CSV table of C-alpha atoms in Angstrom, one decimal:
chain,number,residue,atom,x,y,z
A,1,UNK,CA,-42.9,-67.7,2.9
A,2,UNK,CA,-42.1,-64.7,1.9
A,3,UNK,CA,-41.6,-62.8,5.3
A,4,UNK,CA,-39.9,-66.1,6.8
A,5,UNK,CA,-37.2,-65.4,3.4
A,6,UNK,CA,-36.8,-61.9,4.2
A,7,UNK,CA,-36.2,-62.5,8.0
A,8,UNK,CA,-33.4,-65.4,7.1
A,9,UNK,CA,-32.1,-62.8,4.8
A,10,UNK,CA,-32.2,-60.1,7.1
A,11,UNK,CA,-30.7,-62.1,9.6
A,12,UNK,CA,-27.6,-63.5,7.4
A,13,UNK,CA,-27.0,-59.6,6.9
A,14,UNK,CA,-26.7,-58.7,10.5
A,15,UNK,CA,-24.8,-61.7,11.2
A,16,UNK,CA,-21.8,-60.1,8.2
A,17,UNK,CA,-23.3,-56.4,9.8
A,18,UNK,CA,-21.9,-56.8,13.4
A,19,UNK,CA,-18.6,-58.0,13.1
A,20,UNK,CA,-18.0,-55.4,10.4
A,21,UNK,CA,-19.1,-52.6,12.4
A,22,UNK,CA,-17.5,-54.1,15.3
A,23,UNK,CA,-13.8,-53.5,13.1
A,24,UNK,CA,-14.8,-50.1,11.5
A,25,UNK,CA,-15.3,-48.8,15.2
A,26,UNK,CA,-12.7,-50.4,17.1
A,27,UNK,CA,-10.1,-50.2,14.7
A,28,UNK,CA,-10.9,-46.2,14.1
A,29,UNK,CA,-12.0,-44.7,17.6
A,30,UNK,CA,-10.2,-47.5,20.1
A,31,UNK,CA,-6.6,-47.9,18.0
A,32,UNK,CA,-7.3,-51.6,18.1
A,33,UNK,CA,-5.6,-54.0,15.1
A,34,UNK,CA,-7.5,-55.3,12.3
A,35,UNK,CA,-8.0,-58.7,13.1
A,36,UNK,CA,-6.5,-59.9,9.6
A,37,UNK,CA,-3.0,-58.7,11.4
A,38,UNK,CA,-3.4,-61.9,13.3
A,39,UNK,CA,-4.7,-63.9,10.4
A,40,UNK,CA,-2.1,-62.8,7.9
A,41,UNK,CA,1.1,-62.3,10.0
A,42,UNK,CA,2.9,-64.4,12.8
A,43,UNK,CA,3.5,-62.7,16.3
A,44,UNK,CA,6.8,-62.0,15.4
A,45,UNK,CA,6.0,-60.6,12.3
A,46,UNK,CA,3.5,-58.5,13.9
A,47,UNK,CA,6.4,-57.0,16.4
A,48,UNK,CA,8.4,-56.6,13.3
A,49,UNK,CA,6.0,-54.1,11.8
A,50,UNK,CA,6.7,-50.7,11.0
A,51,UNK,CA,3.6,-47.8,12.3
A,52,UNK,CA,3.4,-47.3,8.5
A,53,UNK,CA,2.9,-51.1,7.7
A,54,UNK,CA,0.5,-51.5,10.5
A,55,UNK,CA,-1.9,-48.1,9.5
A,56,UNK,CA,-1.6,-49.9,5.8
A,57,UNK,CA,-3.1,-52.7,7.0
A,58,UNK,CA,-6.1,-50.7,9.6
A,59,UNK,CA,-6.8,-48.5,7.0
A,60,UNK,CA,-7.6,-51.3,4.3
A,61,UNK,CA,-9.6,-52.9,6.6
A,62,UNK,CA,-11.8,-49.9,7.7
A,63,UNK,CA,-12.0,-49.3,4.0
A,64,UNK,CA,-12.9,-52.8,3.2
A,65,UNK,CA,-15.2,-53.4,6.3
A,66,UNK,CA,-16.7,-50.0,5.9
A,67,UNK,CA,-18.2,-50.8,2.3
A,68,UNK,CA,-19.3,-54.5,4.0
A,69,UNK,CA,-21.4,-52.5,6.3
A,70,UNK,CA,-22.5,-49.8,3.6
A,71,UNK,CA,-23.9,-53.1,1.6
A,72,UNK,CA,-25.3,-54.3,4.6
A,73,UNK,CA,-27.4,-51.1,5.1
A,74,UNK,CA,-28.5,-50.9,1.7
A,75,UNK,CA,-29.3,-55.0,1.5
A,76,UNK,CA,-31.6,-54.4,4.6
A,77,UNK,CA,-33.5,-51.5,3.3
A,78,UNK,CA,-33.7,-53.5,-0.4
A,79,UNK,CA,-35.3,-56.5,1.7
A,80,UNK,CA,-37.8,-54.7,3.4
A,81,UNK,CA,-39.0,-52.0,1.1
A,82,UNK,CA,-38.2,-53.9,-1.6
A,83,UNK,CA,-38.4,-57.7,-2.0
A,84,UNK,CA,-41.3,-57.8,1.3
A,85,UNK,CA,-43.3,-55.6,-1.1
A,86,UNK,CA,-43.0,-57.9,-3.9
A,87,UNK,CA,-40.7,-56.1,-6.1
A,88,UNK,CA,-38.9,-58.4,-7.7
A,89,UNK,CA,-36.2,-56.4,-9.1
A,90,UNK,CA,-34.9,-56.0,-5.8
A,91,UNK,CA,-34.8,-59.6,-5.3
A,92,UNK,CA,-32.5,-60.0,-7.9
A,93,UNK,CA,-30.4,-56.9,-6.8
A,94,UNK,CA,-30.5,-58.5,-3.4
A,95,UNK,CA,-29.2,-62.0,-4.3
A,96,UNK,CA,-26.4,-60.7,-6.7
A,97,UNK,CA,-25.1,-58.5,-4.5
A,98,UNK,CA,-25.1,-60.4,-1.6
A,99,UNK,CA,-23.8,-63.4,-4.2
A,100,UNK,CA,-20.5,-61.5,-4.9
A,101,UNK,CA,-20.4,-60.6,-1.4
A,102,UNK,CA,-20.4,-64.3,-0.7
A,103,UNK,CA,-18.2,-65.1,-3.6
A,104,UNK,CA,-15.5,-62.1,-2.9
A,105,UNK,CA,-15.5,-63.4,0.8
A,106,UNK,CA,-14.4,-66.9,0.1
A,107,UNK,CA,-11.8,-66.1,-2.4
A,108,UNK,CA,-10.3,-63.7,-0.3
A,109,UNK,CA,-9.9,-65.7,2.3
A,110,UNK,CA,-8.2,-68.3,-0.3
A,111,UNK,CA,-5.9,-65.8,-1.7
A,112,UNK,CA,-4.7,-65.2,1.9
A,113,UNK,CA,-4.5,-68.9,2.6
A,114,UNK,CA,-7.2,-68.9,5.6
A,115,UNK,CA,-9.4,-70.9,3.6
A,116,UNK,CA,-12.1,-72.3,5.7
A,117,UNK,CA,-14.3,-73.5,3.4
A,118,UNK,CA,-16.8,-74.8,6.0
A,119,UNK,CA,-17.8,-71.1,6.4
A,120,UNK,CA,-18.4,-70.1,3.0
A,121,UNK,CA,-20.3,-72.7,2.1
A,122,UNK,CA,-22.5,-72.6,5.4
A,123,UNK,CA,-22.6,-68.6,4.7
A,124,UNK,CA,-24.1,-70.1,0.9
A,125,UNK,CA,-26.3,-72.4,2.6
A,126,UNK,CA,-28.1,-69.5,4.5
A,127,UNK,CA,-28.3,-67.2,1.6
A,128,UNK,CA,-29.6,-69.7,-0.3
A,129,UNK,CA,-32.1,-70.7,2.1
A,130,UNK,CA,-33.6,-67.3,2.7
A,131,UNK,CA,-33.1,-66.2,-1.2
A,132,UNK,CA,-35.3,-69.5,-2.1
A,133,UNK,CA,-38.2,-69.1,0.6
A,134,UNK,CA,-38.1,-64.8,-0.8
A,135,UNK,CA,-38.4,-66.3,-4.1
A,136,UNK,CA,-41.2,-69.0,-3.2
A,137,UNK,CA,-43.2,-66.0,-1.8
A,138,UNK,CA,-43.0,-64.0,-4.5
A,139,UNK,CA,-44.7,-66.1,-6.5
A,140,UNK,CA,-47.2,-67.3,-3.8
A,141,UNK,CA,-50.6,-65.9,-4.9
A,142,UNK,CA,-51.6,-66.8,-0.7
A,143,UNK,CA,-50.8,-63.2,0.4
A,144,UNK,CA,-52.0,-60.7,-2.0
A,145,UNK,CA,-51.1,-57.2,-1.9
A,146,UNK,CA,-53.9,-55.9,0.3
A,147,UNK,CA,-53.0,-58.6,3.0
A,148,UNK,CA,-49.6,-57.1,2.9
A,149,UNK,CA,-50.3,-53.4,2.8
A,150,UNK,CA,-52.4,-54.0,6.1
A,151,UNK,CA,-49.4,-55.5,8.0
């Protein structure tokens, strides 16, 4: 149970990782828009900004997207080197991290007014999935901590 929690875990990470990455590097190296310019604004809007306006807006997303991968780094090493060897405290650092991450996420989105709640809540439903088969695992007594060390 508890490798199939860190995997789902892992794998709700890389899922937040990617697309992060993906705006960090295209919006830095290839001078490619944030993708919140087309969220936020309307195509005549867009035209309508000024260079200034338009770096605002890229630079806040780097910034934003840059500490979304940052967590995402440090989530992944918490999982593996912490929760998979049974340290609990990481468990917890894990799920409230990855909580307000979920949390800030969807009420961003509402503050903007591109709610879509359907993908907060499935984005819950995963986290909540992996952090319950984690925390089932951590208190299995099936794999002790020689069976684990050997792996």
């Amino acid at each position: 149970m508890l490798r199939v929690g860190c995997i789902i875990l892992t794998t709700w990470v890389l899922l937040n990782l990617i697309p992060a990455s993906y705006i960090v590097i295209s919006t830095t190296f290839w001078g490619v828009d944030s993708p919140a310019i087309g969220q936020i604004l309307s195509a005549k809007e867009i035209q309508a900004l000024t260079q200034k306006e338009r770096t605002s807006i890229n630079s806040v997303a780097v910034y934003a997207n840059g500490l979304n991968v940052a967590l995402s780094l440090t989530v992944v090493s918490l999982i593996w080197f912490g929760i998979y060897r049974r340290l609990r405290w990481a468990f917890w650092s894990v799920c409230f991290g990855l909580g307000l991450a979920v949390i800030g996420g969807a009420l961003g989105d509402w503050v903007l007014g591109n709610v879509h709640p359907e993908i907060s809540l499935i984005s819950a439903l995963i986290l909540a999935l992996g952090a319950s088969f984690a925390w089932i695992g951590l208190h299995s007594s099936s794999e002790t901590e020689d069976e684990l060390s050997s792996r």
